[in-house]
Coordinates of C-alpha atoms in Angstrom, one line a residue:
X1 CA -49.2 37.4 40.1
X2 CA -50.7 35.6 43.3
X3 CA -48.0 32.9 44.2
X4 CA -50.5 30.4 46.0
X5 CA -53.1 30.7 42.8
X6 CA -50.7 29.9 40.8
X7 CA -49.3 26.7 42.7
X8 CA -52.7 25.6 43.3
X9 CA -52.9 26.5 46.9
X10 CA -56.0 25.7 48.7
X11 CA -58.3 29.0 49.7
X12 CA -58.8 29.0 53.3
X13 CA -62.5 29.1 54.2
X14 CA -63.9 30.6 57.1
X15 CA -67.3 29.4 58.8
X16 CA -69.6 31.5 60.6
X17 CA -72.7 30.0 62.2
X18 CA -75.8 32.8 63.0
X19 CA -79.2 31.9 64.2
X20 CA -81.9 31.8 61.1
X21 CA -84.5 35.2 60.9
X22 CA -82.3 37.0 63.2
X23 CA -83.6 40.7 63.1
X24 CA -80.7 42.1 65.6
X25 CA -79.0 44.9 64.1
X26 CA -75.8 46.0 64.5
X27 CA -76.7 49.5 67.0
X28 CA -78.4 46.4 69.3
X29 CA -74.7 44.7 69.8
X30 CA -73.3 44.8 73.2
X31 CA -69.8 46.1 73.5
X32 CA -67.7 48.2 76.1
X33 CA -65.8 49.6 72.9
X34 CA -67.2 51.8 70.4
X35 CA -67.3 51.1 66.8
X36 CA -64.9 54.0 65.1
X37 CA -65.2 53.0 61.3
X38 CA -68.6 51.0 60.6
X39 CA -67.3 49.9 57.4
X40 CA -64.0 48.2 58.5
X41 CA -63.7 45.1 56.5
X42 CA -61.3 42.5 57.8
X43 CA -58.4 42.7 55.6
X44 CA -57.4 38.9 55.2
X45 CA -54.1 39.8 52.8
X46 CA -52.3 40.5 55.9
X47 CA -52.9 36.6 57.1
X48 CA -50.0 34.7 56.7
X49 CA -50.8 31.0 55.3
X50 CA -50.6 29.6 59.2
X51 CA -53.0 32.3 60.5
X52 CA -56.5 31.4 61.4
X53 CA -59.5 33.8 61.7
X54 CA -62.6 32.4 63.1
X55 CA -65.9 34.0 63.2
X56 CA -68.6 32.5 65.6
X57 CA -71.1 33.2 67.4
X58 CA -73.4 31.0 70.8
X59 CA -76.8 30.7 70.1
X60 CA -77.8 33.3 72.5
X61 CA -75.5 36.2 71.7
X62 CA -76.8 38.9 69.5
X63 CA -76.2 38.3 65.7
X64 CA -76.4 40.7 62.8
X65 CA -78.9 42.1 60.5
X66 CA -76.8 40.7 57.5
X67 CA -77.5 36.8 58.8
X68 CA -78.9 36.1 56.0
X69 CA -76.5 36.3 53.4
X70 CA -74.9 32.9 52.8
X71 CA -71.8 33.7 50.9
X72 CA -69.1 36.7 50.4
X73 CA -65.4 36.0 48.7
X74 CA -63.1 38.2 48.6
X75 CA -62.0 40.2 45.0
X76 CA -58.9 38.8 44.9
X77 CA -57.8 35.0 43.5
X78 CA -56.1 32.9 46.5
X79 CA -57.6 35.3 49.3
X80 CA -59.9 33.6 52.5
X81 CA -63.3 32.8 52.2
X82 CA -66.2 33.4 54.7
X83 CA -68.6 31.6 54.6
X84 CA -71.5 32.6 56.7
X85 CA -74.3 29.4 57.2
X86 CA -77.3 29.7 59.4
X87 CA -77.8 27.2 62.1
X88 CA -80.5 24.8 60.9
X89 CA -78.9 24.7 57.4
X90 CA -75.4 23.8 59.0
X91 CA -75.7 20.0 59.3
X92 CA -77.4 19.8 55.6
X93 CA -74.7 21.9 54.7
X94 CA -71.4 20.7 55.9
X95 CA -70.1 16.8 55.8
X96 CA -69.4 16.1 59.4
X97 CA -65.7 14.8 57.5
X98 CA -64.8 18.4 56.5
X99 CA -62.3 19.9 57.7
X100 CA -64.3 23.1 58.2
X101 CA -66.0 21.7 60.9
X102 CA -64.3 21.3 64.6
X103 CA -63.1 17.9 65.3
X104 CA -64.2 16.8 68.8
X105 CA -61.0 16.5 71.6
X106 CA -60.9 12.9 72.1
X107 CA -58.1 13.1 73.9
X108 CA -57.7 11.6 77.4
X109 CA -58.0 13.9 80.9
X110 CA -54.9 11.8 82.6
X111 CA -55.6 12.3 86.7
X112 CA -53.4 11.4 89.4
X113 CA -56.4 8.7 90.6
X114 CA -55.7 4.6 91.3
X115 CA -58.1 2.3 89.3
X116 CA -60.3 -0.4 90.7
X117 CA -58.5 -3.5 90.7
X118 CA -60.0 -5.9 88.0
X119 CA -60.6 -9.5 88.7
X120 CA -59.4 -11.7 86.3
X121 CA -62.2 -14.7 86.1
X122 CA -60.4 -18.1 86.2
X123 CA -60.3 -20.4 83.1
X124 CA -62.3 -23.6 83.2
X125 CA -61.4 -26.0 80.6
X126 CA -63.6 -29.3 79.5
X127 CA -62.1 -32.5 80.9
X128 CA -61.2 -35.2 78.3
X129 CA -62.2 -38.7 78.1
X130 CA -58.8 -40.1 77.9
X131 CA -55.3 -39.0 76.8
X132 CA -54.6 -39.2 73.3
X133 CA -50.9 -40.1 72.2
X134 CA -48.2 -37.6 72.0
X135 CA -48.4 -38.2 67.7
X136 CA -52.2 -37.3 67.9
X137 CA -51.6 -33.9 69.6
X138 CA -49.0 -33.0 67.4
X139 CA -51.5 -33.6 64.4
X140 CA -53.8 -31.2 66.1
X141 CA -51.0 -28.2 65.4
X142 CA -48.6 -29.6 62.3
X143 CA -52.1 -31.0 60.0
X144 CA -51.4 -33.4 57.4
X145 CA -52.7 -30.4 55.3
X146 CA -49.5 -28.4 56.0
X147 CA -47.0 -32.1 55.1
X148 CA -49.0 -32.2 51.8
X149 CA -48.4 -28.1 51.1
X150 CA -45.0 -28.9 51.8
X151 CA -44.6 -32.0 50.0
X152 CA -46.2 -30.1 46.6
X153 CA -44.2 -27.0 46.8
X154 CA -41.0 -29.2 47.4
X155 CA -41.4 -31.2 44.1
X156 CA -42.4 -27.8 42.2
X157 CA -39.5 -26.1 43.3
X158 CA -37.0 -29.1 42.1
X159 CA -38.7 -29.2 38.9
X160 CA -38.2 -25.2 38.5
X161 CA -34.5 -25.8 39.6
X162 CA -33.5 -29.2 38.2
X163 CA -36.2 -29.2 35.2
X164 CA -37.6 -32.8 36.9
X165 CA -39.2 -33.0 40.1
X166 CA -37.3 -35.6 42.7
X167 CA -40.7 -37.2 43.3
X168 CA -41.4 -36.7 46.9
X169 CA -44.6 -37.6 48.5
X170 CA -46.4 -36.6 52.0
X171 CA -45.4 -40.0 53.8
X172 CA -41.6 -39.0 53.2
X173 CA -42.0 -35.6 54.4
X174 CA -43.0 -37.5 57.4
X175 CA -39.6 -39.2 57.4
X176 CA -38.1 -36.5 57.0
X177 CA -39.7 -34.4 59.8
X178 CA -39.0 -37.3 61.9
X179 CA -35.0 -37.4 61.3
X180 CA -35.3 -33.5 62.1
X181 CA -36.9 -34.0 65.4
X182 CA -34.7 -37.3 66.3
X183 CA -31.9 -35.3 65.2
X184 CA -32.9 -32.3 67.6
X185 CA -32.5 -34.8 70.7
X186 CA -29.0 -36.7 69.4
X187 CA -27.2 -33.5 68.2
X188 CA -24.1 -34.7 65.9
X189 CA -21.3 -32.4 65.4
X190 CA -22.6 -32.4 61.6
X191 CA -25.4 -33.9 59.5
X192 CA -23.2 -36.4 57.9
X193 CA -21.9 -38.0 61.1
X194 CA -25.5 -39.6 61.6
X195 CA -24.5 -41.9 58.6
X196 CA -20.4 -42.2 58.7
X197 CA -19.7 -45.6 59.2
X198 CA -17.8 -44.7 61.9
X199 CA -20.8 -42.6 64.2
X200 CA -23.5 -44.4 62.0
X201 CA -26.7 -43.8 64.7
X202 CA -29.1 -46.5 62.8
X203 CA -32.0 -44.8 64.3
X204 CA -31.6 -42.0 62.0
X205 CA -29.6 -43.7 59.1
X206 CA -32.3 -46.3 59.2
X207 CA -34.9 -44.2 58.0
X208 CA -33.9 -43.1 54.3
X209 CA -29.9 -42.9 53.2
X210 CA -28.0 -39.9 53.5
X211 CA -27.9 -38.8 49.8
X212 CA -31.8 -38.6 49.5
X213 CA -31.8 -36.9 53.0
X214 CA -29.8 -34.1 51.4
X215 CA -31.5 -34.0 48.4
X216 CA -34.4 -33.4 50.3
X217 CA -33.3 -30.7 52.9
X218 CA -31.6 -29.2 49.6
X219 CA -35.6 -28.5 48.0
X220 CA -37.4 -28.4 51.1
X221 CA -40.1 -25.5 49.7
X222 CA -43.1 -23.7 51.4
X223 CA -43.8 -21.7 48.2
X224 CA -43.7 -18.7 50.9
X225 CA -43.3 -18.6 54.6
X226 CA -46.5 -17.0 54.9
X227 CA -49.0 -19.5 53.9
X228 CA -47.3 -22.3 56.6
X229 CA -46.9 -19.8 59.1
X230 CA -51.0 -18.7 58.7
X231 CA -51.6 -22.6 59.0
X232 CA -49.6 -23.0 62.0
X233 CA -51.0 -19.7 63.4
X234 CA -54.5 -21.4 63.1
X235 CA -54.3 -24.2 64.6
X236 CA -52.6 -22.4 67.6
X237 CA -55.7 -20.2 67.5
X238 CA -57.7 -22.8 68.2
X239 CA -56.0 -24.0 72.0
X240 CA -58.8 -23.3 74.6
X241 CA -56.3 -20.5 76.2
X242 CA -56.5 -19.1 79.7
X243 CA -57.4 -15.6 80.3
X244 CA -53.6 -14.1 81.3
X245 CA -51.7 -13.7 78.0
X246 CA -48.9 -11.9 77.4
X247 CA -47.2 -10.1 74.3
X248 CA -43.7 -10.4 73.6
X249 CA -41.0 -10.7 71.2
X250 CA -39.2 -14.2 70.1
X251 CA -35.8 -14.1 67.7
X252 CA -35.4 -16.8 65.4
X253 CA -31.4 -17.5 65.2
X254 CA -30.5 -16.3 61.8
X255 CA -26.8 -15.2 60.8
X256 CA -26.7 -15.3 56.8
X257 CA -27.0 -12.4 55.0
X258 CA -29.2 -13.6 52.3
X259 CA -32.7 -12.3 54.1
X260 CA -32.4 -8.4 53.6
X261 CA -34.1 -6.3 56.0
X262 CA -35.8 -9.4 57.4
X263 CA -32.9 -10.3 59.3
X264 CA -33.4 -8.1 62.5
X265 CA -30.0 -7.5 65.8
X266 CA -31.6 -7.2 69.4
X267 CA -28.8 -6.9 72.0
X268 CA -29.1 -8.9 75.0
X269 CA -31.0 -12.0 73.5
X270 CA -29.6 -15.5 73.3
X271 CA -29.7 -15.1 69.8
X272 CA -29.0 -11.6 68.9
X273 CA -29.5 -12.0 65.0
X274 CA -32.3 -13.4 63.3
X275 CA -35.8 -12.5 62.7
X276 CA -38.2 -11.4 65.3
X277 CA -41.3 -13.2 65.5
X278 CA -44.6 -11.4 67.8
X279 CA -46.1 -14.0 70.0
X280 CA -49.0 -14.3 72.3
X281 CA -49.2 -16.7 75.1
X282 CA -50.9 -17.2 78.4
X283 CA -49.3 -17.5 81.5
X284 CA -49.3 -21.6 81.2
X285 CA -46.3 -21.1 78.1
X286 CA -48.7 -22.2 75.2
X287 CA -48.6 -20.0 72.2
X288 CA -51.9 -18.9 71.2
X289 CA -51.1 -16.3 68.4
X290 CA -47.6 -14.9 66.6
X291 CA -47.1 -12.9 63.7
X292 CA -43.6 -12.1 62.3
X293 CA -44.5 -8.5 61.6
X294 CA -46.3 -5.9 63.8
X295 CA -47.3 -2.7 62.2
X296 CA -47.3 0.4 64.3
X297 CA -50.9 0.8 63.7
X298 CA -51.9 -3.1 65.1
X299 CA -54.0 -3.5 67.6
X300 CA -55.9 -6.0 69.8
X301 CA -59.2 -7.1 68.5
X302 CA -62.2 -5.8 70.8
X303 CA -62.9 -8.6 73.6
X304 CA -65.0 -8.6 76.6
X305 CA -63.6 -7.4 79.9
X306 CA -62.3 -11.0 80.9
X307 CA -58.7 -11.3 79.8
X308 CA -55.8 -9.7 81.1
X309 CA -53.0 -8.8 78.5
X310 CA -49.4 -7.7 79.2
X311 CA -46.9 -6.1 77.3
X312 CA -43.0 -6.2 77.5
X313 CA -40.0 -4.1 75.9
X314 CA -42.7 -1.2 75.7
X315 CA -44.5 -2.2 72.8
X316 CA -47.5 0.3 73.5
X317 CA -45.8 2.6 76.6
X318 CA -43.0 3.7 74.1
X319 CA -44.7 7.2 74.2
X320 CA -46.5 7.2 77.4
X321 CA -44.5 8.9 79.2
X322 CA -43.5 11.7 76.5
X323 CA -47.7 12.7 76.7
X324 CA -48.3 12.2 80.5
X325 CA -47.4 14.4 83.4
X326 CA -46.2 12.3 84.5
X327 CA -42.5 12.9 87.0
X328 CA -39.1 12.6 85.1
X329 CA -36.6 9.8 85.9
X330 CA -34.6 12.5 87.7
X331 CA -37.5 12.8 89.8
X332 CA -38.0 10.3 90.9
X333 CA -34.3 9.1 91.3
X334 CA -33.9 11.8 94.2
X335 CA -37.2 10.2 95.9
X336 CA -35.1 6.9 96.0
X337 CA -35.9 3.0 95.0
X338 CA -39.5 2.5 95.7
X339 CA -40.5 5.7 94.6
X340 CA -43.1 6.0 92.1
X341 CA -45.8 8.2 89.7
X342 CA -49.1 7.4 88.2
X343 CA -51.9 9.2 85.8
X344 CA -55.4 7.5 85.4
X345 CA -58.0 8.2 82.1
X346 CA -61.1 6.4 81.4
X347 CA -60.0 3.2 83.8
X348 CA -56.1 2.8 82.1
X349 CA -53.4 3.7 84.5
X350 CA -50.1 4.6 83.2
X351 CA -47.4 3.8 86.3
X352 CA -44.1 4.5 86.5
X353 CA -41.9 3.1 88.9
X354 CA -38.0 3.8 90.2
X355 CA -36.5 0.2 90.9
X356 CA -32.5 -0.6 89.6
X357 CA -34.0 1.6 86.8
X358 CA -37.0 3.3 86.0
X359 CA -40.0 1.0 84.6
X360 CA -42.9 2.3 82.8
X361 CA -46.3 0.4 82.8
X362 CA -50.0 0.6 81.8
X363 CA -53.1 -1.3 82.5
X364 CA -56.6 -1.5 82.4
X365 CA -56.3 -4.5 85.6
X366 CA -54.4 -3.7 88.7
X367 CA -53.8 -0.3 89.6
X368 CA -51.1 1.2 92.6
X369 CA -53.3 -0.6 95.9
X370 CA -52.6 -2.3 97.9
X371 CA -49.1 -1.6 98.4
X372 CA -46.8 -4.4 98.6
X373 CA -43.4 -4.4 99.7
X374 CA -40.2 -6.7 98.1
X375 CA -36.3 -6.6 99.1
X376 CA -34.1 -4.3 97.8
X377 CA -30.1 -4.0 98.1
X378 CA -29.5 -0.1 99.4
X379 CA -26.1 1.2 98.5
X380 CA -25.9 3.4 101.3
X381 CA -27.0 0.8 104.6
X382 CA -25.4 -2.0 102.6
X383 CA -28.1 -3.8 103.7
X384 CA -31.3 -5.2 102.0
X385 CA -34.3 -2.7 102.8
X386 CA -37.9 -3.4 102.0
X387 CA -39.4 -0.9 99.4
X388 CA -43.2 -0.1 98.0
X389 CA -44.2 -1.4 95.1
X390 CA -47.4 -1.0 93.4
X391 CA -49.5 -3.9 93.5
X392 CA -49.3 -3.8 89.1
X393 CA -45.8 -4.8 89.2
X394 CA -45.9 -8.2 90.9
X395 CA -49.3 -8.8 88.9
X396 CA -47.1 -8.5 86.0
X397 CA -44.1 -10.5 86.8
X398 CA -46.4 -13.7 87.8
X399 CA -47.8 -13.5 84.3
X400 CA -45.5 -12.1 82.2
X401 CA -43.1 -15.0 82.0
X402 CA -45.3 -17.6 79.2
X403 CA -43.1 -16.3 76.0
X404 CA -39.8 -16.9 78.0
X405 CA -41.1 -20.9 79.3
X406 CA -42.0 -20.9 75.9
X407 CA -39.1 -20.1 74.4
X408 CA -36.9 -22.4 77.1
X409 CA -38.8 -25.4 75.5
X410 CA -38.1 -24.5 71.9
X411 CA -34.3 -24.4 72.8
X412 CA -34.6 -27.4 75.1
X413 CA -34.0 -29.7 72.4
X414 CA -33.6 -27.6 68.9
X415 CA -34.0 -28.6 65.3
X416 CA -30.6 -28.2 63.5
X417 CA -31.3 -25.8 60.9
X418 CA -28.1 -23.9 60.2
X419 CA -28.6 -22.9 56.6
X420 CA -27.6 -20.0 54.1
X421 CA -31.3 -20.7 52.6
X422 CA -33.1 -17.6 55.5
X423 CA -36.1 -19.7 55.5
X424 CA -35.0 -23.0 57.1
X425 CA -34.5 -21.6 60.4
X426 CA -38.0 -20.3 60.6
X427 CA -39.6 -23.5 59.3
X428 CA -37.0 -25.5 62.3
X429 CA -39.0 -23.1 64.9
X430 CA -42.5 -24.0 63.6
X431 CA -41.6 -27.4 64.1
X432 CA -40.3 -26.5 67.6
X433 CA -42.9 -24.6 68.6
X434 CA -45.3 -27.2 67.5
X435 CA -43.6 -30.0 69.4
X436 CA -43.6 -27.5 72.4
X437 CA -47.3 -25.9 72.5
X438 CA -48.5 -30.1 71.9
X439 CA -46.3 -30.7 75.1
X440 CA -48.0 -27.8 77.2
X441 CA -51.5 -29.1 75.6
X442 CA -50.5 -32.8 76.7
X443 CA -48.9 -32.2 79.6
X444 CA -52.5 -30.0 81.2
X445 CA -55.0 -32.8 80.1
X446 CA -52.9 -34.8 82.4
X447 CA -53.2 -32.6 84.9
X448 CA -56.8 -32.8 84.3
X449 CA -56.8 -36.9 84.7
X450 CA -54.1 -37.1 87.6
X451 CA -52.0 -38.7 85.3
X452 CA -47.9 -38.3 85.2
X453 CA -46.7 -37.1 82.0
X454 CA -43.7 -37.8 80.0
X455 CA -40.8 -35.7 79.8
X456 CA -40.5 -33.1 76.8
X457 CA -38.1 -35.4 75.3
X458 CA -39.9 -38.7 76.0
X459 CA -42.6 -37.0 74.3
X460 CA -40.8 -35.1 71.0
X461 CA -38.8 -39.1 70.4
X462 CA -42.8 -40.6 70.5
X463 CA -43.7 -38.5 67.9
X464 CA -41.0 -39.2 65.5
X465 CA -41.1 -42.7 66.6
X466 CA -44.7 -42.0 65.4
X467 CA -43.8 -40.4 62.2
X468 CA -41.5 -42.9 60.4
X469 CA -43.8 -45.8 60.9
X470 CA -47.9 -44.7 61.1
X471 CA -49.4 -45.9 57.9
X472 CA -46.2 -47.4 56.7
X473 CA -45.5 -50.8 55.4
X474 CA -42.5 -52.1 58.0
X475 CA -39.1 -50.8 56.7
X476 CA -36.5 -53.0 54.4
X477 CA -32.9 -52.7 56.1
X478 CA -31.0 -50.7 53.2
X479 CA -27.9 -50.8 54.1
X480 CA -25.0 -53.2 54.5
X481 CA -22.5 -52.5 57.6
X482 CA -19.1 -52.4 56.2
X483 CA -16.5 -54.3 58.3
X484 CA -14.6 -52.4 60.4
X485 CA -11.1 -51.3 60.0
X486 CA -9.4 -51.1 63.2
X487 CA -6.7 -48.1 63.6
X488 CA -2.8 -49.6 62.6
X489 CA -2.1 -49.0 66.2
X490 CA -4.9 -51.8 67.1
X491 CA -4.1 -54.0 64.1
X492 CA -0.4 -54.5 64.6
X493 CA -0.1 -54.6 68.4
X494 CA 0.6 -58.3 68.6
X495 CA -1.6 -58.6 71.4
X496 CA -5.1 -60.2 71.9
X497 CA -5.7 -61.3 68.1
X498 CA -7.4 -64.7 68.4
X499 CA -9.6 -66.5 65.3
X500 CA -13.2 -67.2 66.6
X501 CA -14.9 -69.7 64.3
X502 CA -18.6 -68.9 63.8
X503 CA -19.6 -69.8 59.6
X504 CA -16.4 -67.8 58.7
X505 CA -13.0 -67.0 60.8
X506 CA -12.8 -63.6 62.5
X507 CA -10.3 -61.5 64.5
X508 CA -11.8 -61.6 68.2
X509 CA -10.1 -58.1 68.7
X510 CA -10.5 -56.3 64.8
X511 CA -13.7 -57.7 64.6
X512 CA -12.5 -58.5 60.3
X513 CA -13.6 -61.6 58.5
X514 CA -10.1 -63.2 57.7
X515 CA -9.3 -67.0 56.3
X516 CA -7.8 -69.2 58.1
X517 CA -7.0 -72.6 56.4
X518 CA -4.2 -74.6 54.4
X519 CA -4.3 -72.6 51.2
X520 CA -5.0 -69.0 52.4
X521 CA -3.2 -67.6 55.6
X522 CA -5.0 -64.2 55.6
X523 CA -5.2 -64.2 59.6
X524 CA -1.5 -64.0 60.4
X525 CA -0.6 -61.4 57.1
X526 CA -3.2 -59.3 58.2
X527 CA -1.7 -58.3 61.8
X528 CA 1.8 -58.5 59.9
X529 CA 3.5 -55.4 58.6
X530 CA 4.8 -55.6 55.6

């Protein structure tokens, strides 16, 4: 029994292509070698499963008086099939998607040849009428639509956990983004020293009392990450953007171990766990795009020949180098610092280049010319020495650097979100990054208008500022100071303890209510030991 018929094995079919009418015969073929057995059939058994016999023949080479027969199988189940088709009925006859017919070689012809260099066209953007306040250009990325998701999801989630929801609306989701963002500025060891009586910081304790803060941050729910993070992405989307972005990765400080395989480790990063978050931005530092997952098979929608995009940590050059001819790092090691390599196809140049290290890049923009030289430390003069350097790599360091100011920003002044729920610290960075990309939005319209700007944190405390009182009747004072205890130390010193009469008596030192008349000598028992 055949052992491919009976595990369903696919028959190999062989295609022959032969001119239509064709009244050659075989006496007419030319051939140095004579035939010795005019009935020799090709005897396929021998094939093994990875062997491959073609038959074809040009358009102007002799063909054979049998050109007409379309079909011949072999006798036996499982053996190869050839399949002889004449020329005009081989488009009607094959889909272009089999796999009998040859697949065109797109691959690329990589030549040692420089590209033109490309000239990025400037950016113009529209100037504004007037600046609008630092709240208004915050709006423009964190929409009310997003504090109403969050507000809805928030009291759905309680309701699913506690069986009532804890009634929250949009407006106090405003207060409470605006203690987060205060909170980022004034950083207190811990959340509850913002309301000890002790540390109390009344800008913050002001705003709603501790217990409802916590109940608050405790139910804080987006449903999902995703659909917050596609609302954010959006908005970002829409920032007129420059034409010099640049790709790279961001990590979102996470160390719990409650998010699986989200949960990423990158060594050398500020924050070396955490999840990794894809971001696009242009030279200036604004964000204009970020995903939290790229797929090995994502690409770059198609855009005109006007932008410029770079890539860091080899997120498309990972196997450039294993494809090219291009030399090894051994290579060009022995050369010495400076040295360098390059292939060319189609107008992308793949470049590699032997600094400290070996560095591998590719670009459609700036090719090797004109040379430029920079300062290197040599080993062996112990002196710095000038070196070549393609004119691609300082194209790419003056550009490269708008995740990193980005980045900077977001750390500047950070929302605490230090949480064993994995999705708080990725809902602190939106707010972040939305503070951040308003500030870089802000901060070039007044560049526009001559204007000075505010500071980052000027700028993040307006916005708060902006939160807990726009469309907001005025505040009732909640809470009632308790009077202060001084330390024993202080109270029993003997020293500096003088009544001051105001509508009650007080200590001038322990600041404590105390009476101080005929009937009731609380003053003096109260710096008395007992």
């Amino acid at each position: 029994m055949d052992c491919k018929s009976f595990y369903g094995a696919r028959q190999r079919t062989y295609l022959a292509l032969v001119p239509e009418n064709s009244q050659d015969s075989d006496g007419e073929l030319s051939d140095d070698d004579p035939i010795e057995d005019p009935d020799f059939q090709p005897n396929f058994a021998d094939d093994s499963d990875e062997s491959c016999f073609d038959v074809s023949l040009d358009e102007d080479a002799p063909s054979t008086s049998r050109s007409n027969k379309l079909l011949r199988k072999m006798s036996k189940k499982g053996k190869p099939i050839l399949k002889t088709v004449p020329l005009d009925e081989a488009e009607d006859t094959l889909d272009p998607s089999s796999s009998l017919v040859p697949k065109k070689d797109t691959r690329r012809i990589w030549k040692h040849e420089d590209i033109e260099e490309f000239q990025v066209p400037d950016a113009s953007f529209e100037t504004p009428d007037a600046l609008q306040s630092p709240f208004q250009y915050f709006k423009m990325l964190f929409t009310d639509e997003m504090i109403d998701h969050i507000a809805y999801h928030t009291n759905l989630y309680s309701a699913q956990e506690l069986g009532d929801t804890i009634k929250t609306s949009p407006k106090e989701i405003e207060d409470f983004l605006a203690i987060l963002l205060f909170m980022g500025v004034f950083n207190f060891p811990s959340l509850e020293d913002y309301w000890h009586h002790e540390s109390r910081f009344s800008v913050i304790a002001d705003i709603m009392p501790k217990k409802r803060f916590q109940l608050l941050r405790r139910f804080i729910h987006f449903s999902d990450n995703q659909p917050l993070f596609d609302m954010l992405r959006e908005q970002c989307l829409q920032i007129p953007s420059t034409n010099k972005h640049s790709v790279d990765e961001v990590m979102v400080a996470y160390k719990g171990t409650r998010a699986g395989n989200l949960r990423q480790y990158i060594a050398n990063k500020p924050d070396e766990w955490g999840f990794k978050v894809f971001c696009r931005a242009s030279s200036s530092g604004i964000i204009h795009d970020l995903v939290r997952d790229l797929p090995h098979s994502s690409t770059l929608p198609s855009v005109k020949r006007s932008r410029c995009y770079l890539w860091d940590q080899g997120f498309l050059l990972c196997s450039v180098t294993t494809i090219l001819p291009v030399m090894t790092d051994k290579e060009l090691m022995k050369r010495g610092c400076g040295a360098f390599d390059y292939r060319s196809a189609e107008g992308v140049i793949a470049v590699k280049w032997f600094d400290n290290k070996c560095v591998n890049l590719l670009s459609n923009a700036s090719g090797i010319m004109p040379l430029s030289t920079v300062k290197r430390w040599s080993k062996e003069s112990k002196v710095k020495v000038m070196i070549p350097c393609p004119s691609l790599i300082p194209a790419y360091n003056e550009h490269m650097g708008g995740i990193d100011l980005s980045d900077m920003l977001v750390h500047l002044y950070k929302t605490p979100a230090k949480s064993t729920r994995w999705y708080l610290p990725l809902f602190g960075y939106m707010l972040d990054l939305s503070i951040a990309n308003s500030w870089l939005v802000y901060k070039r319209e007044c560049g526009q208008l001559n204007q000075k700007p505010i500071t980052l944190k000027r700028f993040r405390l307006a916005v708060a500022h902006s939160l807990k009182q726009v469309n907001k009747p005025a505040s009732k004072k909640r809470y009632t100071p308790r009077p202060s205890q001084p330390q024993p130390d202080v109270r029993y010193d003997c020293f500096g303890h003088w009544p001051l009469h105001c509508d009650k008596w007080k200590c001038q030192k322990c600041n404590v209510f105390l009476c101080l008349n005929a009937s009731q000598e609380c003053f003096a028992v109260y710096h008395q030991k007992i």
